[in-house]
C-alpha positions as a LaTeX table, in Angstrom:
\begin{tabular}{lrrr}
\hline
Residue & $x$ (\AA) & $y$ (\AA) & $z$ (\AA) \\
\hline
Met1 & 102.81 & 106.65 & 81.71 \\
Glu2 & 100.85 & 105.96 & 84.91 \\
Arg3 & 99.34 & 108.91 & 86.77 \\
Ile4 & 99.46 & 108.84 & 90.60 \\
Lys5 & 97.37 & 111.02 & 92.92 \\
Glu6 & 99.73 & 111.05 & 95.90 \\
Val7 & 102.90 & 113.13 & 96.13 \\
Ile8 & 105.98 & 110.95 & 95.93 \\
Val9 & 108.99 & 111.78 & 98.15 \\
Val10 & 112.44 & 110.69 & 96.98 \\
Glu11 & 115.96 & 111.42 & 98.24 \\
Gly12 & 117.52 & 113.27 & 95.31 \\
Arg13 & 117.32 & 114.60 & 91.77 \\
Tyr14 & 118.51 & 111.39 & 90.07 \\
Asp15 & 115.77 & 109.45 & 91.91 \\
Lys16 & 113.23 & 112.10 & 90.79 \\
Asn17 & 114.48 & 111.89 & 87.22 \\
Ala18 & 114.18 & 108.06 & 87.14 \\
Leu19 & 110.71 & 108.12 & 88.64 \\
Ser20 & 109.41 & 110.96 & 86.45 \\
Gln21 & 110.15 & 108.79 & 83.43 \\
Val22 & 107.75 & 106.16 & 84.81 \\
Val23 & 104.92 & 108.08 & 86.47 \\
Asp24 & 103.08 & 111.37 & 86.15 \\
Ala25 & 103.00 & 112.65 & 89.67 \\
Val26 & 104.25 & 115.45 & 91.87 \\
Ile27 & 107.71 & 114.28 & 93.01 \\
Ile28 & 109.53 & 116.11 & 95.80 \\
Glu29 & 113.21 & 115.58 & 96.70 \\
Thr30 & 114.32 & 115.61 & 100.32 \\
Gly31 & 117.85 & 116.67 & 99.38 \\
Gly32 & 119.15 & 113.67 & 101.27 \\
Phe33 & 119.90 & 114.43 & 104.90 \\
Gly34 & 119.18 & 118.11 & 104.18 \\
Ile35 & 115.55 & 117.36 & 105.19 \\
Phe36 & 116.61 & 117.12 & 108.80 \\
Asn37 & 117.37 & 120.85 & 108.91 \\
Asp38 & 114.88 & 122.15 & 106.33 \\
Arg39 & 111.75 & 123.27 & 108.24 \\
Glu40 & 110.24 & 124.85 & 105.10 \\
Lys41 & 110.43 & 121.58 & 103.19 \\
Arg42 & 108.99 & 119.57 & 106.05 \\
Ser43 & 106.14 & 122.09 & 106.29 \\
Leu44 & 105.57 & 121.78 & 102.54 \\
Leu45 & 105.48 & 117.96 & 102.79 \\
Lys46 & 102.95 & 118.15 & 105.66 \\
Lys47 & 100.76 & 120.47 & 103.58 \\
Leu48 & 101.00 & 118.14 & 100.55 \\
Ala49 & 100.31 & 115.11 & 102.73 \\
Glu50 & 97.14 & 116.72 & 104.01 \\
Ser51 & 95.86 & 117.56 & 100.55 \\
Arg52 & 96.99 & 114.57 & 98.47 \\
Gly53 & 98.77 & 112.01 & 100.70 \\
Leu54 & 102.46 & 111.08 & 100.48 \\
Ile55 & 104.33 & 108.06 & 99.20 \\
Ile56 & 107.82 & 107.82 & 100.64 \\
Met57 & 110.17 & 106.03 & 98.25 \\
Thr58 & 113.76 & 106.09 & 99.56 \\
Asp59 & 116.73 & 103.86 & 98.87 \\
Ser60 & 116.84 & 100.54 & 100.74 \\
Asp61 & 120.13 & 101.43 & 102.48 \\
Gly62 & 120.68 & 102.78 & 106.01 \\
Ala63 & 120.53 & 106.38 & 104.90 \\
Gly64 & 117.23 & 105.85 & 103.09 \\
Phe65 & 115.67 & 104.35 & 106.20 \\
Met66 & 116.97 & 107.25 & 108.34 \\
Ile67 & 115.25 & 109.74 & 106.00 \\
Arg68 & 112.06 & 107.62 & 105.87 \\
Asn69 & 111.92 & 107.38 & 109.71 \\
His70 & 112.48 & 111.09 & 110.07 \\
Leu71 & 109.53 & 111.84 & 107.78 \\
Lys72 & 107.41 & 109.27 & 109.66 \\
Ser73 & 108.07 & 111.21 & 112.87 \\
Cys74 & 107.08 & 114.56 & 111.33 \\
Ile75 & 103.92 & 113.63 & 109.40 \\
Ala76 & 100.75 & 111.92 & 110.55 \\
Pro77 & 101.08 & 108.19 & 109.75 \\
Glu78 & 97.61 & 107.93 & 108.20 \\
Leu79 & 98.75 & 110.35 & 105.44 \\
Ile80 & 101.80 & 108.32 & 104.43 \\
Lys81 & 102.20 & 105.21 & 102.24 \\
His82 & 105.51 & 103.47 & 102.01 \\
Ala83 & 107.01 & 102.23 & 98.72 \\
Tyr84 & 109.94 & 99.89 & 99.27 \\
Ile85 & 112.41 & 98.98 & 96.53 \\
Pro86 & 114.11 & 95.56 & 96.74 \\
Asp87 & 117.70 & 95.02 & 97.83 \\
Ile88 & 119.54 & 94.63 & 94.55 \\
His89 & 123.31 & 94.71 & 94.67 \\
Gly90 & 125.07 & 96.68 & 91.97 \\
Lys91 & 126.19 & 100.16 & 90.93 \\
Glu92 & 124.29 & 102.95 & 89.15 \\
Arg93 & 125.62 & 103.77 & 85.69 \\
Arg94 & 126.60 & 107.35 & 86.54 \\
Lys95 & 128.73 & 106.27 & 89.53 \\
Thr96 & 132.30 & 105.05 & 89.42 \\
Ala97 & 131.87 & 102.81 & 92.46 \\
Pro98 & 128.95 & 101.14 & 94.23 \\
Ser99 & 127.38 & 102.76 & 97.33 \\
Arg100 & 128.84 & 101.88 & 100.73 \\
Glu101 & 126.29 & 99.08 & 101.20 \\
Gly102 & 126.63 & 98.02 & 97.54 \\
Lys103 & 122.89 & 98.33 & 96.79 \\
Leu104 & 121.13 & 100.09 & 93.95 \\
Gly105 & 119.03 & 103.05 & 94.87 \\
Val106 & 115.78 & 104.32 & 93.37 \\
Glu107 & 117.66 & 105.79 & 90.41 \\
Gly108 & 119.13 & 102.37 & 89.54 \\
Met109 & 115.83 & 100.49 & 89.50 \\
Lys110 & 114.13 & 99.31 & 86.33 \\
Pro111 & 110.83 & 101.05 & 85.56 \\
Gln112 & 108.75 & 97.91 & 86.21 \\
Val113 & 110.38 & 97.54 & 89.64 \\
Leu114 & 109.45 & 101.14 & 90.55 \\
Leu115 & 105.87 & 100.65 & 89.38 \\
Glu116 & 105.49 & 97.40 & 91.32 \\
Ala117 & 106.84 & 99.11 & 94.48 \\
Leu118 & 104.23 & 101.87 & 94.04 \\
Arg119 & 101.48 & 99.32 & 93.49 \\
Arg120 & 102.48 & 97.44 & 96.65 \\
Ser121 & 102.45 & 100.69 & 98.60 \\
Gly122 & 98.77 & 101.23 & 97.77 \\
Ala123 & 99.36 & 104.17 & 95.46 \\
Thr124 & 96.22 & 105.64 & 93.89 \\
Phe125 & 96.60 & 105.17 & 90.12 \\
Glu126 & 94.35 & 107.57 & 88.21 \\
Asp127 & 92.76 & 107.13 & 84.79 \\
Pro128 & 94.87 & 109.34 & 82.46 \\
Ala129 & 91.71 & 109.85 & 80.29 \\
Gln130 & 89.94 & 111.53 & 83.18 \\
Pro131 & 91.02 & 115.01 & 84.14 \\
Gly132 & 92.35 & 115.23 & 87.65 \\
Asp133 & 90.21 & 116.93 & 90.20 \\
Arg134 & 93.03 & 119.27 & 91.21 \\
Ala135 & 94.84 & 119.71 & 87.89 \\
Gly136 & 94.72 & 122.50 & 85.42 \\
Ile137 & 96.92 & 125.38 & 86.60 \\
Ser138 & 99.37 & 126.16 & 83.84 \\
Lys139 & 102.39 & 128.42 & 83.33 \\
Ala140 & 100.08 & 130.66 & 81.30 \\
Asp141 & 97.93 & 131.06 & 84.43 \\
Leu142 & 101.00 & 132.05 & 86.40 \\
Tyr143 & 101.82 & 134.58 & 83.69 \\
Lys144 & 98.26 & 136.01 & 83.71 \\
Lys145 & 98.48 & 136.48 & 87.51 \\
Gly146 & 101.82 & 138.31 & 87.11 \\
Leu147 & 103.75 & 135.48 & 88.83 \\
Leu148 & 105.95 & 134.59 & 85.83 \\
Gly149 & 107.79 & 136.46 & 83.11 \\
Gly150 & 106.72 & 139.98 & 83.94 \\
Glu151 & 107.87 & 143.02 & 85.86 \\
Asn152 & 108.08 & 142.28 & 89.56 \\
Ser153 & 106.97 & 138.69 & 89.04 \\
Gly154 & 109.67 & 137.41 & 91.36 \\
Ala155 & 108.40 & 139.67 & 94.19 \\
Arg156 & 104.77 & 138.59 & 93.50 \\
Arg157 & 105.80 & 134.96 & 93.63 \\
Lys158 & 107.52 & 135.51 & 96.96 \\
Glu159 & 104.36 & 137.18 & 98.33 \\
Leu160 & 102.23 & 134.23 & 97.18 \\
Leu161 & 104.69 & 131.70 & 98.65 \\
Lys162 & 104.62 & 133.52 & 101.93 \\
Lys163 & 100.80 & 133.70 & 101.91 \\
Leu164 & 100.49 & 129.98 & 101.20 \\
Glu165 & 103.29 & 129.18 & 103.72 \\
Leu166 & 105.45 & 127.54 & 101.07 \\
Pro167 & 109.27 & 127.59 & 100.84 \\
Glu168 & 110.52 & 130.84 & 99.28 \\
Arg169 & 113.20 & 128.95 & 97.27 \\
Leu170 & 110.58 & 127.06 & 95.29 \\
Ser171 & 111.22 & 127.42 & 91.56 \\
Ser172 & 108.39 & 128.52 & 89.24 \\
Gln173 & 108.01 & 124.88 & 88.06 \\
Gly174 & 108.04 & 123.70 & 91.67 \\
Leu175 & 105.42 & 126.30 & 92.51 \\
Leu176 & 103.26 & 125.10 & 89.62 \\
Asp177 & 103.56 & 121.46 & 90.77 \\
Val178 & 102.63 & 122.34 & 94.35 \\
Leu179 & 99.72 & 124.59 & 93.35 \\
Asn180 & 98.34 & 121.79 & 91.19 \\
Ala181 & 98.65 & 119.45 & 94.20 \\
Ile182 & 96.89 & 121.70 & 96.72 \\
Met183 & 94.22 & 123.57 & 94.79 \\
Ser184 & 92.04 & 123.60 & 91.73 \\
Arg185 & 92.48 & 126.07 & 88.89 \\
Glu186 & 89.35 & 127.89 & 90.03 \\
Glu187 & 90.75 & 128.31 & 93.57 \\
Phe188 & 94.00 & 129.57 & 92.12 \\
Met189 & 92.28 & 132.11 & 89.85 \\
Glu190 & 90.43 & 133.53 & 92.88 \\
Leu191 & 93.68 & 134.03 & 94.83 \\
Gln192 & 94.95 & 137.52 & 95.31 \\
Pro193 & 98.75 & 137.33 & 95.24 \\
\hline
\end{tabular}
């Protein structure tokens, strides 16, 4: 599995699932057109773009380009790389009918097609043998800090999310992914939630 430094932005959970089977990276879903009204998620994406850079990988249909263009208007262009999947006509296995434009989305692409799109975008592929410079925060660390599995852990997580200006609806796994994207383990251990 290839490890990528940048945060990858996709439209939905099926896209995220397909991509997470190919690469080791932080993958954030826009929730489709939900990104247009979700200030918290746009703020999160800006923060992630500033710390790691973003790769936008949306479907090659009209909706995908609308979402891509919206993100381009919200985030500094020098922080964004664009991964484009080819126009391949067909239908995803889980669907009963093809999309309106009849094209496969990210979830319908073969793994090698997704990797090639990421390579063409200029993604930073990291050596999996080398520890990442911003990796290392674990669920055990969240537990030690009282952010997971303990009394008032939910309230502590909300405080931390507010302090870091992150969306309050972030799950504990989502929080872990974002923390690993924006800070080192040492920086996290020094935080006062």
